[in-house]
mmCIF file of C-alpha atoms and ligand atoms in Angstrom:
data_model
loop_
_atom_site.group_PDB
_atom_site.id
_atom_site.type_symbol
_atom_site.label_atom_id
_atom_site.label_comp_id
_atom_site.label_asym_id
_atom_site.label_seq_id
_atom_site.Cartn_x
_atom_site.Cartn_y
_atom_site.Cartn_z
ATOM 1 C CA MET A 1 84.132 131.311 90.675
ATOM 2 C CA ARG A 2 86.346 128.187 91.146
ATOM 3 C CA LEU A 3 84.523 126.260 93.866
ATOM 4 C CA LEU A 4 86.354 123.438 95.584
ATOM 5 C CA THR A 5 85.035 121.433 98.632
ATOM 6 C CA VAL A 6 87.832 120.360 100.826
ATOM 7 C CA ALA A 7 87.990 118.443 103.738
ATOM 8 C CA ALA A 8 90.526 118.470 106.856
ATOM 9 C CA ALA A 9 90.625 114.646 107.882
ATOM 10 C CA GLN A 10 91.869 114.961 111.385
ATOM 11 C CA MET A 11 93.062 111.797 113.091
ATOM 12 C CA GLY A 12 93.194 110.855 116.812
ATOM 13 C CA PRO A 13 96.091 108.803 118.105
ATOM 14 C CA ILE A 14 97.772 105.836 116.200
ATOM 15 C CA ALA A 15 99.014 103.254 118.628
ATOM 16 C CA ALA A 16 102.341 101.743 118.028
ATOM 17 C CA ASP A 17 101.093 98.359 117.437
ATOM 18 C CA GLU A 18 98.078 99.493 115.171
ATOM 19 C CA GLY A 19 98.750 97.747 111.891
ATOM 20 C CA ARG A 20 98.601 99.588 108.503
ATOM 21 C CA GLU A 21 95.238 97.782 107.671
ATOM 22 C CA ALA A 22 93.542 99.085 110.773
ATOM 23 C CA VAL A 23 94.859 102.684 110.030
ATOM 24 C CA VAL A 24 93.908 102.567 106.569
ATOM 25 C CA ASP A 25 90.303 101.492 107.742
ATOM 26 C CA ARG A 26 90.163 104.618 109.545
ATOM 27 C CA LEU A 27 91.450 106.756 106.665
ATOM 28 C CA LEU A 28 88.714 105.090 104.449
ATOM 29 C CA ALA A 29 86.007 106.048 107.031
ATOM 30 C CA LEU A 30 87.217 109.644 107.035
ATOM 31 C CA MET A 31 87.288 109.646 103.292
ATOM 32 C CA ASP A 32 83.737 108.268 103.044
ATOM 33 C CA ILE A 33 82.462 110.974 105.579
ATOM 34 C CA ALA A 34 84.259 113.594 103.551
ATOM 35 C CA SER A 35 82.745 112.496 100.322
ATOM 36 C CA GLU A 36 79.238 112.131 101.665
ATOM 37 C CA ARG A 37 79.851 115.891 102.780
ATOM 38 C CA GLY A 38 80.451 116.778 99.086
ATOM 39 C CA ALA A 39 84.494 117.121 99.468
ATOM 40 C CA GLU A 40 86.659 116.784 96.232
ATOM 41 C CA LEU A 41 89.888 116.617 98.365
ATOM 42 C CA VAL A 42 90.500 115.084 101.685
ATOM 43 C CA VAL A 43 93.579 116.006 103.475
ATOM 44 C CA TYR A 44 95.134 113.678 106.099
ATOM 45 C CA PRO A 45 97.922 114.549 108.564
ATOM 46 C CA GLU A 46 101.597 114.114 108.711
ATOM 47 C CA LEU A 47 102.686 110.566 109.299
ATOM 48 C CA ALA A 48 99.288 109.431 108.911
ATOM 49 C CA LEU A 49 99.954 105.730 108.560
ATOM 50 C CA THR A 50 101.850 105.110 111.730
ATOM 51 C CA THR A 51 102.406 106.446 115.363
ATOM 52 C CA PHE A 52 104.561 109.368 115.591
ATOM 53 C CA PHE A 53 107.792 107.124 115.923
ATOM 54 C CA PRO A 54 110.478 109.994 116.201
ATOM 55 C CA ARG A 55 109.264 110.227 119.822
ATOM 56 C CA TRP A 56 111.620 107.070 120.491
ATOM 57 C CA HIS A 57 115.401 107.031 119.446
ATOM 58 C CA MET A 58 116.135 103.542 117.723
ATOM 59 C CA GLU A 59 118.555 102.252 115.229
ATOM 60 C CA LEU A 60 117.410 103.106 111.748
ATOM 61 C CA SER A 61 117.273 99.522 110.918
ATOM 62 C CA GLU A 62 114.912 98.809 113.766
ATOM 63 C CA ALA A 63 112.520 101.610 112.539
ATOM 64 C CA ASN A 64 112.335 100.341 108.888
ATOM 65 C CA HIS A 65 108.792 99.078 109.455
ATOM 66 C CA TYR A 66 107.581 102.686 110.037
ATOM 67 C CA TYR A 67 108.467 103.694 106.404
ATOM 68 C CA GLU A 68 106.707 103.078 103.129
ATOM 69 C CA THR A 69 109.010 101.681 100.334
ATOM 70 C CA GLU A 70 106.261 102.009 97.690
ATOM 71 C CA MET A 71 103.003 104.000 97.380
ATOM 72 C CA PRO A 72 100.621 102.653 96.881
ATOM 73 C CA GLY A 73 101.684 99.541 98.519
ATOM 74 C CA PRO A 74 99.906 96.412 99.556
ATOM 75 C CA ALA A 75 98.091 98.064 102.535
ATOM 76 C CA THR A 76 97.389 101.517 100.996
ATOM 77 C CA LYS A 77 96.289 100.400 97.414
ATOM 78 C CA VAL A 78 92.542 100.262 98.710
ATOM 79 C CA LEU A 79 92.877 104.042 99.678
ATOM 80 C CA PHE A 80 93.791 104.814 96.127
ATOM 81 C CA ASP A 81 91.079 102.462 94.716
ATOM 82 C CA GLU A 82 88.250 103.912 96.862
ATOM 83 C CA ALA A 83 89.241 107.504 96.232
ATOM 84 C CA LYS A 84 89.175 106.880 92.405
ATOM 85 C CA ARG A 85 85.727 105.241 92.859
ATOM 86 C CA LEU A 86 84.336 108.004 94.844
ATOM 87 C CA GLY A 87 86.100 110.663 92.614
ATOM 88 C CA ILE A 88 87.915 112.351 95.567
ATOM 89 C CA GLY A 89 91.398 113.489 95.709
ATOM 90 C CA PHE A 90 93.536 113.024 98.869
ATOM 91 C CA CYS A 91 96.732 114.168 100.357
ATOM 92 C CA LEU A 92 98.533 111.666 102.632
ATOM 93 C CA GLY A 93 101.490 111.968 104.894
ATOM 94 C CA TYR A 94 103.892 109.038 105.662
ATOM 95 C CA ALA A 95 107.578 108.149 106.070
ATOM 96 C CA SER A 96 109.390 107.317 102.814
ATOM 97 C CA LEU A 97 112.353 105.088 102.442
ATOM 98 C CA THR A 98 113.587 105.337 98.879
ATOM 99 C CA ALA A 99 115.313 102.587 96.900
ATOM 100 C CA GLU A 100 118.482 104.440 97.332
ATOM 101 C CA GLY A 101 117.965 104.364 101.156
ATOM 102 C CA ARG A 102 117.099 107.866 101.629
ATOM 103 C CA ARG A 103 114.449 108.882 104.196
ATOM 104 C CA PHE A 104 111.969 111.548 103.825
ATOM 105 C CA ASN A 105 108.859 112.914 105.692
ATOM 106 C CA VAL A 106 106.581 113.252 102.827
ATOM 107 C CA TYR A 107 103.025 114.552 101.659
ATOM 108 C CA HIS A 108 101.593 112.782 98.747
ATOM 109 C CA LEU A 109 98.885 114.442 96.585
ATOM 110 C CA VAL A 110 96.609 112.354 94.525
ATOM 111 C CA ASP A 111 93.865 113.799 92.036
ATOM 112 C CA LYS A 112 90.392 112.645 91.618
ATOM 113 C CA THR A 113 91.279 110.023 89.020
ATOM 114 C CA GLY A 114 93.871 108.332 91.341
ATOM 115 C CA GLU A 115 96.928 109.753 89.673
ATOM 116 C CA THR A 116 99.786 111.238 91.692
ATOM 117 C CA VAL A 117 100.114 115.063 91.356
ATOM 118 C CA GLY A 118 103.151 115.463 93.425
ATOM 119 C CA ILE A 119 105.098 114.443 96.423
ATOM 120 C CA PHE A 120 106.590 116.930 98.861
ATOM 121 C CA GLN A 121 109.547 116.433 101.069
ATOM 122 C CA LYS A 122 109.274 118.046 104.587
ATOM 123 C CA VAL A 123 111.970 120.959 104.530
ATOM 124 C CA HIS A 124 112.273 122.110 108.196
ATOM 125 C CA ILE A 125 113.118 119.087 110.233
ATOM 126 C CA PRO A 126 112.836 119.978 113.959
ATOM 127 C CA GLY A 127 114.145 118.299 117.004
ATOM 128 C CA HIS A 128 117.510 116.399 117.194
ATOM 129 C CA ASP A 129 119.625 113.650 115.957
ATOM 130 C CA GLU A 130 121.246 111.983 118.969
ATOM 131 C CA TYR A 131 119.448 110.446 121.807
ATOM 132 C CA GLU A 132 118.951 113.343 124.389
ATOM 133 C CA SER A 133 118.219 111.796 127.912
ATOM 134 C CA TRP A 134 116.993 115.101 129.676
ATOM 135 C CA ARG A 135 113.790 115.086 127.438
ATOM 136 C CA GLU A 136 110.597 113.460 128.802
ATOM 137 C CA PHE A 137 110.277 111.975 125.313
ATOM 138 C CA GLN A 138 112.369 112.316 122.096
ATOM 139 C CA HIS A 139 111.774 114.315 119.055
ATOM 140 C CA ALA A 140 114.363 112.604 116.853
ATOM 141 C CA GLU A 141 113.121 113.810 113.475
ATOM 142 C CA ARG A 142 116.547 114.746 112.441
ATOM 143 C CA HIS A 143 117.776 111.178 113.064
ATOM 144 C CA TYR A 144 114.923 109.681 110.832
ATOM 145 C CA PHE A 145 114.595 112.260 108.004
ATOM 146 C CA GLU A 146 116.808 114.257 105.621
ATOM 147 C CA PRO A 147 115.317 117.585 104.533
ATOM 148 C CA GLY A 148 113.843 118.259 101.205
ATOM 149 C CA ASP A 149 114.930 121.312 99.392
ATOM 150 C CA ASP A 150 112.024 122.978 97.702
ATOM 151 C CA PHE A 151 108.372 124.095 97.990
ATOM 152 C CA PRO A 152 107.053 123.433 94.630
ATOM 153 C CA VAL A 153 103.440 124.099 93.488
ATOM 154 C CA TRP A 154 101.308 122.094 91.236
ATOM 155 C CA ARG A 155 98.337 122.783 88.955
ATOM 156 C CA ALA A 156 95.651 120.596 90.347
ATOM 157 C CA PHE A 157 91.955 120.792 91.485
ATOM 158 C CA ASP A 158 91.478 123.732 89.134
ATOM 159 C CA GLY A 159 93.998 125.698 91.067
ATOM 160 C CA ILE A 160 97.517 126.121 92.250
ATOM 161 C CA VAL A 161 98.304 123.833 95.228
ATOM 162 C CA GLY A 162 101.361 123.551 97.562
ATOM 163 C CA MET A 163 102.314 121.390 100.449
ATOM 164 C CA ALA A 164 104.140 121.816 103.706
ATOM 165 C CA ILE A 165 104.508 119.398 106.672
ATOM 166 C CA CYS A 166 104.194 120.295 110.468
ATOM 167 C CA ASN A 167 107.387 122.375 111.380
ATOM 168 C CA ASP A 168 107.383 123.947 107.870
ATOM 169 C CA ARG A 169 104.175 125.833 108.805
ATOM 170 C CA ARG A 170 106.074 128.054 111.470
ATOM 171 C CA TRP A 171 108.354 129.487 108.841
ATOM 172 C CA PRO A 172 107.171 132.529 106.800
ATOM 173 C CA GLU A 173 109.381 131.367 103.950
ATOM 174 C CA THR A 174 107.322 128.294 103.491
ATOM 175 C CA TYR A 175 104.317 130.199 102.413
ATOM 176 C CA ARG A 176 106.090 133.043 100.620
ATOM 177 C CA VAL A 177 108.069 130.667 98.280
ATOM 178 C CA MET A 178 104.746 129.148 97.351
ATOM 179 C CA GLY A 179 102.840 132.436 97.329
ATOM 180 C CA MET A 180 105.730 133.737 94.938
ATOM 181 C CA GLN A 181 104.605 130.762 92.621
ATOM 182 C CA GLY A 182 101.007 131.760 92.940
ATOM 183 C CA ALA A 183 99.940 129.220 95.277
ATOM 184 C CA GLU A 184 96.120 129.369 96.021
ATOM 185 C CA LEU A 185 95.688 126.362 98.316
ATOM 186 C CA ILE A 186 98.390 125.266 100.829
ATOM 187 C CA LEU A 187 97.890 121.705 102.529
ATOM 188 C CA ILE A 188 99.743 121.206 105.818
ATOM 189 C CA GLY A 189 99.651 118.066 108.097
ATOM 190 C CA TYR A 190 101.037 118.189 111.618
ATOM 191 C CA ASN A 191 101.892 116.341 114.730
ATOM 192 C CA THR A 192 102.597 118.782 117.531
ATOM 193 C CA PRO A 193 103.273 117.548 120.935
ATOM 194 C CA LEU A 194 101.752 119.831 123.624
ATOM 195 C CA HIS A 195 104.894 119.621 125.790
ATOM 196 C CA TYR A 196 108.203 121.149 124.401
ATOM 197 C CA ASP A 197 111.055 120.268 126.485
ATOM 198 C CA PRO A 198 113.404 122.934 125.263
ATOM 199 C CA ASP A 199 111.015 125.584 126.553
ATOM 200 C CA PRO A 200 107.944 124.625 128.509
ATOM 201 C CA THR A 201 106.667 128.099 128.684
ATOM 202 C CA GLN A 202 105.626 127.616 125.052
ATOM 203 C CA ASN A 203 103.348 124.666 125.974
ATOM 204 C CA ALA A 204 100.297 126.747 126.816
ATOM 205 C CA LEU A 205 100.621 128.673 123.554
ATOM 206 C CA ALA A 206 100.722 125.692 121.230
ATOM 207 C CA GLY A 207 97.122 126.260 119.880
ATOM 208 C CA PHE A 208 97.674 130.137 119.567
ATOM 209 C CA HIS A 209 101.123 129.575 117.636
ATOM 210 C CA ASN A 210 99.354 127.074 115.449
ATOM 211 C CA ALA A 211 96.534 129.161 114.421
ATOM 212 C CA LEU A 212 98.852 132.337 114.272
ATOM 213 C CA VAL A 213 101.322 130.863 111.740
ATOM 214 C CA MET A 214 98.630 129.348 109.599
ATOM 215 C CA GLN A 215 96.407 132.441 109.764
ATOM 216 C CA SER A 216 99.224 134.728 108.911
ATOM 217 C CA GLY A 217 100.585 132.462 106.074
ATOM 218 C CA ALA A 218 97.240 132.420 104.404
ATOM 219 C CA TYR A 219 96.701 136.150 104.839
ATOM 220 C CA GLN A 220 100.116 137.308 103.681
ATOM 221 C CA ASN A 221 100.130 135.276 100.499
ATOM 222 C CA GLY A 222 96.363 135.431 99.588
ATOM 223 C CA ALA A 223 96.005 131.682 99.885
ATOM 224 C CA PHE A 224 93.673 129.139 101.403
ATOM 225 C CA VAL A 225 95.580 126.941 104.016
ATOM 226 C CA VAL A 226 94.312 123.548 105.143
ATOM 227 C CA GLY A 227 96.016 122.546 108.397
ATOM 228 C CA VAL A 228 95.299 118.912 109.624
ATOM 229 C CA ALA A 229 96.372 117.473 112.875
ATOM 230 C CA LYS A 230 96.930 114.068 114.316
ATOM 231 C CA GLY A 231 96.007 114.953 117.917
ATOM 232 C CA GLY A 232 95.299 113.473 121.214
ATOM 233 C CA ILE A 233 97.169 111.235 123.539
ATOM 234 C CA GLU A 234 99.217 108.945 121.627
ATOM 235 C CA GLU A 235 101.611 106.650 123.407
ATOM 236 C CA GLY A 236 101.427 108.719 126.390
ATOM 237 C CA VAL A 237 102.164 111.988 124.452
ATOM 238 C CA ASP A 238 99.491 114.446 124.197
ATOM 239 C CA SER A 239 99.340 116.334 120.820
ATOM 240 C CA LEU A 240 97.682 119.308 119.449
ATOM 241 C CA ALA A 241 94.293 118.839 117.389
ATOM 242 C CA GLN A 242 92.462 121.966 116.267
ATOM 243 C CA SER A 243 92.656 121.138 112.422
ATOM 244 C CA MET A 244 91.471 124.040 110.553
ATOM 245 C CA ILE A 245 90.669 125.531 107.100
ATOM 246 C CA VAL A 246 91.869 129.197 106.764
ATOM 247 C CA ALA A 247 90.741 131.740 104.213
ATOM 248 C CA PRO A 248 92.952 134.362 102.453
ATOM 249 C CA SER A 249 91.507 136.905 104.660
ATOM 250 C CA GLY A 250 93.070 134.943 107.608
ATOM 251 C CA GLN A 251 89.767 133.853 109.020
ATOM 252 C CA ILE A 252 89.242 130.311 110.150
ATOM 253 C CA ILE A 253 86.151 129.040 108.168
ATOM 254 C CA ALA A 254 86.100 125.336 109.395
ATOM 255 C CA GLN A 255 87.708 123.819 112.457
ATOM 256 C CA CYS A 256 87.680 120.551 114.141
ATOM 257 C CA ILE A 257 86.357 120.385 117.693
ATOM 258 C CA THR A 258 87.695 117.072 119.101
ATOM 259 C CA THR A 259 90.875 115.561 119.381
ATOM 260 C CA GLY A 260 90.062 112.273 117.477
ATOM 261 C CA ASP A 261 89.064 111.208 114.071
ATOM 262 C CA GLU A 262 87.013 114.144 112.623
ATOM 263 C CA VAL A 263 86.171 115.752 109.399
ATOM 264 C CA ALA A 264 85.877 119.516 108.813
ATOM 265 C CA VAL A 265 84.643 120.651 105.602
ATOM 266 C CA ALA A 266 84.606 123.852 103.570
ATOM 267 C CA THR A 267 83.587 124.995 100.116
ATOM 268 C CA ILE A 268 86.139 127.378 99.128
ATOM 269 C CA ASP A 269 86.183 129.730 96.027
ATOM 270 C CA LEU A 270 89.711 129.687 94.806
ATOM 271 C CA ASP A 271 89.079 133.049 92.882
ATOM 272 C CA PHE A 272 88.754 134.609 96.293
ATOM 273 C CA THR A 273 92.430 134.433 96.645
ATOM 274 C CA LYS A 274 92.553 137.354 94.035
ATOM 275 C CA THR A 275 90.923 139.459 96.649
ATOM 276 C CA TYR A 276 94.226 139.668 98.503
ATOM 277 C CA LYS A 277 96.622 138.737 95.647
ATOM 278 C CA HIS A 278 95.516 141.692 93.578
ATOM 279 C CA THR A 279 95.157 144.280 96.360
ATOM 280 C CA LEU A 280 97.257 144.549 99.634
ATOM 281 C CA PHE A 281 99.454 141.536 98.698
ATOM 282 C CA ASP A 282 99.962 142.249 94.926
ATOM 283 C CA PHE A 283 103.643 141.052 94.979
ATOM 284 C CA ALA A 284 104.417 142.415 91.521
ATOM 285 C CA LYS A 285 103.203 145.913 92.605
ATOM 286 C CA TYR A 286 104.319 146.160 96.059
ATOM 287 C CA ARG A 287 107.342 143.855 96.932
ATOM 288 C CA VAL A 288 110.541 145.498 97.206
ATOM 289 C CA PRO A 289 113.175 142.831 96.407
ATOM 290 C CA ASP A 290 116.006 145.192 96.229
ATOM 291 C CA ALA A 291 115.370 146.396 99.880
ATOM 292 C CA TYR A 292 115.038 142.725 100.914
ATOM 293 C CA ARG A 293 118.150 141.682 99.346
ATOM 294 C CA ARG A 294 120.042 144.617 101.009
ATOM 295 C CA ILE A 295 118.626 143.969 104.407
ATOM 296 C CA THR A 296 119.478 140.275 104.030
ATOM 297 C CA GLU A 297 122.982 141.126 103.133
ATOM 298 C CA GLN A 298 123.254 143.429 106.252
ATOM 299 C CA THR A 299 121.644 140.980 108.645
ATOM 300 C CA GLY A 300 122.558 137.595 107.304
ATOM 301 C CA VAL A 301 125.006 136.924 109.753
ATOM 302 C CA GLU A 302 124.730 134.176 112.358
ATOM 303 C CA LEU A 303 124.444 135.844 115.820
ATOM 304 C CA PRO A 304 126.266 134.173 118.649
ATOM 305 C CA PRO A 305 123.905 132.652 121.025
ATOM 306 C CA GLU A 306 124.661 134.989 123.815
ATOM 307 C CA LYS A 307 123.320 138.065 121.681
ATOM 308 C CA ILE A 308 120.143 136.290 120.734
HETATM 309 N N1 LIG B 401 106.107 116.995 113.484
HETATM 310 C C1 LIG B 401 106.790 118.326 113.866
HETATM 311 O O1 LIG B 401 107.400 118.990 113.021
HETATM 312 N N2 LIG B 401 106.406 118.816 115.107
HETATM 313 C C2 LIG B 401 107.137 120.075 115.409
HETATM 314 C C3 LIG B 401 107.323 119.932 116.899
HETATM 315 C C4 LIG B 401 108.389 121.042 117.211
HETATM 316 S S1 LIG B 401 109.363 120.557 118.647
HETATM 317 C C5 LIG B 401 110.442 119.497 118.136
HETATM 318 C C6 LIG B 401 106.141 121.280 115.270
HETATM 319 O O2 LIG B 401 106.554 122.309 114.619
HETATM 320 O O3 LIG B 401 105.001 121.381 115.463
#
């Protein structure tokens, strides 16, 4: 058995004027609760240090204060210090502005000794680039972030760990690319508004779709998935909560029940991944790459919109 106690540290809303120090205090409180409950890894949401600023369209130069230029920085060092003191790892989502002026939506994994394991850059950037006046609120992630181009995995926490951010979780390739590298534990943070302007018929299905994709991704790749929300009504926009820990069986084994700051904990056995990786989803034995290639070649054309 390779037992690991993991915590989904869900956050409620972060107000636009809530300073980094106040937010970090909340992260520390969640970390302490997780640690008291035996967690060795605490997983925070996407963009966990600020409000979800892509709901507003502004000049990039006006948005700079939402980005981190160093990690740890002056406000976040205490999080690294406390985690090291407690001997707990963590995964933190934030907006990153690099020295070269590049902007990414990242997930940063830190081990129990306070050392960085890896930094993942969100690949599937949803929403739009230009201001769109017809929307109730903006989702201008494509204005604020460039996409990453990889789903790496890392050996950490005695297992093989991968990361994804929010919209990435809706795409089967996200899990499969990591699954092909043996991922046993996939960490996912999200901010999912409950109102989707391009097609409001999807609004009522937000919770269903959230569970659907993470449970399928876990099951079809024999991996544990930890999905962590920033939920509740933030600056007037209601977002999905329902953070969850999913087993390779596809079953939800822990889930948050509020829309605020809350910790859901589960002790998982990373060896349980073999139950699926070595049977139904034995990739080496059952995948048919030649067929997939042929099908992709045949269907890999872009359909004009009227035919979709
Ligand atoms: N943060 C994020 O990626 N949210 C998206 C909203 C999609 S609608 C633009 C999500 O997939 O949940």
